[in-house]
CSV table of C-alpha atoms in Angstrom, one decimal:
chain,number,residue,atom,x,y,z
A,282,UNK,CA,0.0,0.0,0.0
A,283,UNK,CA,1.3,3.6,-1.0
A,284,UNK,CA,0.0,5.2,2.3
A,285,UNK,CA,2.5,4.9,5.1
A,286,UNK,CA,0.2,6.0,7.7
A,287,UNK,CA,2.5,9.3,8.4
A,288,UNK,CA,0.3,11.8,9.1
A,289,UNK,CA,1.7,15.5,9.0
A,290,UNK,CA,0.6,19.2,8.7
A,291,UNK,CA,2.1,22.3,9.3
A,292,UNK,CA,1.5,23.8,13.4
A,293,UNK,CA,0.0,27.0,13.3
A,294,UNK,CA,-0.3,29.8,15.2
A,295,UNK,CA,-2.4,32.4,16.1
A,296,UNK,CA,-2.4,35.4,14.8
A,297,UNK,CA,-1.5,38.7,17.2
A,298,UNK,CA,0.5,41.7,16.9
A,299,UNK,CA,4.1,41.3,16.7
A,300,UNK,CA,5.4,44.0,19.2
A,301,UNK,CA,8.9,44.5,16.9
A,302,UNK,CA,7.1,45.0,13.5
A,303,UNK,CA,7.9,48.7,12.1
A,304,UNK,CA,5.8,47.2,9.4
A,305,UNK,CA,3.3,45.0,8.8
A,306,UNK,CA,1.5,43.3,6.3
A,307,UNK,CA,-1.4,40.4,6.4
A,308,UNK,CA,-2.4,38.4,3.7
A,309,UNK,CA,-5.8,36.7,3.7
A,310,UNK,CA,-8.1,34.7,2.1
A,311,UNK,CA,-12.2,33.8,2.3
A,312,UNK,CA,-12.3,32.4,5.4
A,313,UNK,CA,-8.6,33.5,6.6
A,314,UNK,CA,-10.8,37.0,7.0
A,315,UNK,CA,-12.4,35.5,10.6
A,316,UNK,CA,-8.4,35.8,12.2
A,317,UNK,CA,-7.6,38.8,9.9
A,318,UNK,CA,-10.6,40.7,11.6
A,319,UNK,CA,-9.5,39.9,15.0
A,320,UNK,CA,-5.8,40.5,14.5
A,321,UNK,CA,-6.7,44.0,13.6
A,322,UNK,CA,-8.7,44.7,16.4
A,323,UNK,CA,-6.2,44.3,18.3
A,324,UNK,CA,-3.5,46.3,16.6
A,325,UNK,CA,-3.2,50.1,18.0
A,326,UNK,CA,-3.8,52.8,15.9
A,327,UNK,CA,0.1,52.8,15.1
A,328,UNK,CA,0.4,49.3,13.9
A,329,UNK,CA,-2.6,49.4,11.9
A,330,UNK,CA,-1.3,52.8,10.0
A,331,UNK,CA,1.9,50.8,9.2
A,332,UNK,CA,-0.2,47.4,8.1
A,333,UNK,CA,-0.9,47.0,4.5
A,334,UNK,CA,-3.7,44.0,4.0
A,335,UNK,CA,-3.9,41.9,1.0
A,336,UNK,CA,-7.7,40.1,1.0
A,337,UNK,CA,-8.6,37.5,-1.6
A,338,UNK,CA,-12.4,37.0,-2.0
A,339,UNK,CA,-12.0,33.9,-3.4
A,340,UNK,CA,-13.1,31.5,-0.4
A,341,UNK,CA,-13.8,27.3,-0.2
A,342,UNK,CA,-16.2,28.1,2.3
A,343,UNK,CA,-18.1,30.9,0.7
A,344,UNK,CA,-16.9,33.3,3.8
A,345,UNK,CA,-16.2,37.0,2.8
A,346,UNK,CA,-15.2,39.1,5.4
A,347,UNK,CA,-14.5,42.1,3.3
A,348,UNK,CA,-17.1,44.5,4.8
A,349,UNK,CA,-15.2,43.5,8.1
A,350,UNK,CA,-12.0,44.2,7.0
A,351,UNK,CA,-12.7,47.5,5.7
A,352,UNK,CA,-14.1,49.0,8.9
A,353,UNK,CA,-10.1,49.5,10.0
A,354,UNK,CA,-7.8,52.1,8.8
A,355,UNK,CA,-5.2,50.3,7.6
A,356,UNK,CA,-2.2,51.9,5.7
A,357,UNK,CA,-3.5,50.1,2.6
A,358,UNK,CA,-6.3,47.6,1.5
A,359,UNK,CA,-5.7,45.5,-1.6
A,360,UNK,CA,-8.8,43.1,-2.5
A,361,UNK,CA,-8.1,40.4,-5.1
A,362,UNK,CA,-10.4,38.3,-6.8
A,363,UNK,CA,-8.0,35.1,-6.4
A,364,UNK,CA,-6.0,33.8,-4.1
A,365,UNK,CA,-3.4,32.7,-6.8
A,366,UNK,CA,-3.4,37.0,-7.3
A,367,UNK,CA,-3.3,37.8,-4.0
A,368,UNK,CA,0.1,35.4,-3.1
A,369,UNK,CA,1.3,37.2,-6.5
A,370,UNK,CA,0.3,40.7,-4.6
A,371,UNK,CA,2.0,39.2,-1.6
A,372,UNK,CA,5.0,39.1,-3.9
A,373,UNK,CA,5.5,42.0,-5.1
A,374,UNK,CA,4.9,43.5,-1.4
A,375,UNK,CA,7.9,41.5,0.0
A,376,UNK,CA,10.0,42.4,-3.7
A,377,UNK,CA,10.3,46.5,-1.8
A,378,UNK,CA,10.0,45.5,1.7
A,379,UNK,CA,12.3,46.5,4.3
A,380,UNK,CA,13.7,45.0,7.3
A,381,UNK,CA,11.5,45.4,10.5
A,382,UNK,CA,8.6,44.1,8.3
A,383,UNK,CA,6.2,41.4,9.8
A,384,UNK,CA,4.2,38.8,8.1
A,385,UNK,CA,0.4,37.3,8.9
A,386,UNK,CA,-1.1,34.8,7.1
A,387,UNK,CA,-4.6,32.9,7.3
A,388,UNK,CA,-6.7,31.1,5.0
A,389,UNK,CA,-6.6,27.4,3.7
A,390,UNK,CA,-3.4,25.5,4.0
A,391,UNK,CA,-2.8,25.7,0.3
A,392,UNK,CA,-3.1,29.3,0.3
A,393,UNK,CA,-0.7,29.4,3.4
A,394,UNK,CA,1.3,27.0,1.6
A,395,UNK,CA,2.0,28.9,-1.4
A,396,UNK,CA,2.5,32.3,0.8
A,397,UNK,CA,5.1,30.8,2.7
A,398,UNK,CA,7.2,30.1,-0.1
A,399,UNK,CA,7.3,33.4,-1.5
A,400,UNK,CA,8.2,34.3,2.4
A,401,UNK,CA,10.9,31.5,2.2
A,402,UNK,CA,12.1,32.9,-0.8
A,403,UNK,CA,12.6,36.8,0.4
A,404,UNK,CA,14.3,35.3,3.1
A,405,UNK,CA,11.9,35.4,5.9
A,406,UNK,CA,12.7,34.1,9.0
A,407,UNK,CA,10.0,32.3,11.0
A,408,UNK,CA,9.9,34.7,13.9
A,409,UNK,CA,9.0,37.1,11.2
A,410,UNK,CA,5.9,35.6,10.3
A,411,UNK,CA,2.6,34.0,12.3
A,412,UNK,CA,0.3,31.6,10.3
A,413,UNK,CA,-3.3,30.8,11.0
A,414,UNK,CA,-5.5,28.3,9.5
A,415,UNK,CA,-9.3,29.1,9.0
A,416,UNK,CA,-11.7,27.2,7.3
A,417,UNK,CA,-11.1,23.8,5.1
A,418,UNK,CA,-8.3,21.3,5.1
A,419,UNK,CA,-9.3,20.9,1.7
A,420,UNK,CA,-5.2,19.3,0.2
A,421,UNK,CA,-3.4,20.8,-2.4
A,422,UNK,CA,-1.8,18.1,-4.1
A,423,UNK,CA,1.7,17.8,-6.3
A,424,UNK,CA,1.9,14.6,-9.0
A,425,UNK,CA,5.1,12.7,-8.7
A,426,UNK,CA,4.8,12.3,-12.2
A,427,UNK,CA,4.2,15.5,-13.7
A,428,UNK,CA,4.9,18.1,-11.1
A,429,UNK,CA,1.5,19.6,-11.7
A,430,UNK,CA,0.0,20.8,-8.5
A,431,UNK,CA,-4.0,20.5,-8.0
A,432,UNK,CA,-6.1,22.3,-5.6
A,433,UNK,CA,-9.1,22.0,-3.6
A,434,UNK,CA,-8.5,18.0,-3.6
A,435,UNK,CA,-11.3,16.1,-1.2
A,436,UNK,CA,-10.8,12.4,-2.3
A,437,UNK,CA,-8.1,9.9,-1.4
A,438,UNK,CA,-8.4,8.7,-5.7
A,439,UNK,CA,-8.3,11.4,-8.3
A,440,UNK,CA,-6.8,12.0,-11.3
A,441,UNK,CA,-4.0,14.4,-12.2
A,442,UNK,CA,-5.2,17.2,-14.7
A,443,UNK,CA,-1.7,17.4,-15.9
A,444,UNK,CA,-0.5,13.7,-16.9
A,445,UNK,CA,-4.2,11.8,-16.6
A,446,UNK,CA,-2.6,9.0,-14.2
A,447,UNK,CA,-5.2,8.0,-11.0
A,448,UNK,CA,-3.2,9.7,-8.1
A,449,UNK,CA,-3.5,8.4,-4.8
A,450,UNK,CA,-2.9,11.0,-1.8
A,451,UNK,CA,-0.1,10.4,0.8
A,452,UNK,CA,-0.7,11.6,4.2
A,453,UNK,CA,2.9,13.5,4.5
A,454,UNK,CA,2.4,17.0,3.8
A,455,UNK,CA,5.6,18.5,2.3
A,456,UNK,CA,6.7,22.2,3.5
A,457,UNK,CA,9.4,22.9,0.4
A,458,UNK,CA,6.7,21.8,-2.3
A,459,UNK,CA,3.7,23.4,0.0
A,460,UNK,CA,1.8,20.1,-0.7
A,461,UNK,CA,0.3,16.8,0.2
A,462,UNK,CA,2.2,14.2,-2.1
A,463,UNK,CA,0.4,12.3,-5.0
A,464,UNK,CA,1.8,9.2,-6.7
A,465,UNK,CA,0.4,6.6,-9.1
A,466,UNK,CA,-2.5,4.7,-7.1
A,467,UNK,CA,-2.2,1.4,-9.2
A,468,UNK,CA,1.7,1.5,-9.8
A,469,UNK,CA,2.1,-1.6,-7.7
A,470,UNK,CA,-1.3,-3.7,-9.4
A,471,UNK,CA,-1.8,-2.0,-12.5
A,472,UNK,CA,-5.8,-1.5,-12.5
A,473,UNK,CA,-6.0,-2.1,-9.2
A,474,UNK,CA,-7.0,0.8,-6.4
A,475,UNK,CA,-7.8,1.5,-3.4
A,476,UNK,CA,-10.7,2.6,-2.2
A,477,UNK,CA,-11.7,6.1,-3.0
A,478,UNK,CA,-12.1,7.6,0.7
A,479,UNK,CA,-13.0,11.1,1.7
A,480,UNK,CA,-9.9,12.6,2.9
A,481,UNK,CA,-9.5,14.6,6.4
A,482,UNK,CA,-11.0,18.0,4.8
């Protein structure tokens, strides 16, 4: 059987004001708004004039805390339609940021995922950043075989939009590749496969 029985996810934190941040930014999506909302409410009216907020609307839950969010007076609001946007928004944020800045992230563990490793890849150091997850487990998923990563996955069986094969879903999340593992689910009895369980969501 391809599933070890490892079970792993990132531990995250909750989100509160970093007391050393000159800076601040928080990047959200759909549900990710419920700790975004609280984080800023308990900001003081220094920290939220030096937090920029970067909301994606886009939510698994159907969640929208935008009407929420836009009750503070923040130094600057970006909404984005996507999440995929608002991690590229993210992006160009940390591209000009300076030191002193601090990082807040909530949303679905993909979407956390993803932020991280533009964080990882400014050089970000964990005590830099605070994570929260809201809403869904719902797995994003990377094919052994192809490298294409699929989102939103819900089923132990599925098939890989980018090479066709049946993927089955390894427990072991990966932090570098921001993804649950998929690999070939009849590789060892060609036509044979397991059976098609919800996963953990």
């Amino acid at each position: 059987m391809l599933i070890t029985g490892i079970k792993s996810r990132p531990v995250y934190d909750e989100l509160t004001p970093m007391a050393s941040g000159l800076s601040h930014v928080a990047a959200a999506q759909g549900s990710g708004g419920g700790p975004l909302v609280r984080l800023l409410g308990e900001m003081d009216s220094d920290q939220l004039a030096a937090t920029t907020v970067l909301y994606s609307t886009e939510s698994f839950t159907g969640q929208n805390y935008l009407a929420n969010i836009q009750k503070f007076t923040v130094r600057e609001l970006i909404v984005f339609q996507s999440n995929a946007d608002t991690v590229k928004g993210l992006d160009a944020f940390l591209a000009t940021a300076t030191m002193g800045t601090r990082l807040y992230i909530s949303g679905s563990e993909g979407f956390i995922g993803t932020s991280m490793q533009v964080a990882t890849s400014y050089g970000v150091n964990r005590d830099e950043v605070l994570r929260e997850h809201a809403g869904s487990f719902v797995r994003r998923v990377w094919c052994a075989h192809c490298s294409h990563y699929s989102e939103n996955v819900t089923r132990r069986i599925f098939q890989c939009p980018g090479c066709q094969r049946n993927l089955i879903v390894r427990d072991h999340y990966s932090g570098r590749l921001a993804a649950f593992q998929g690999v070939k689910a009849d590789g060892e009895v060609p036509g044979e496969l397991p059976d098609n369980e919800e996963l953990d969501t």
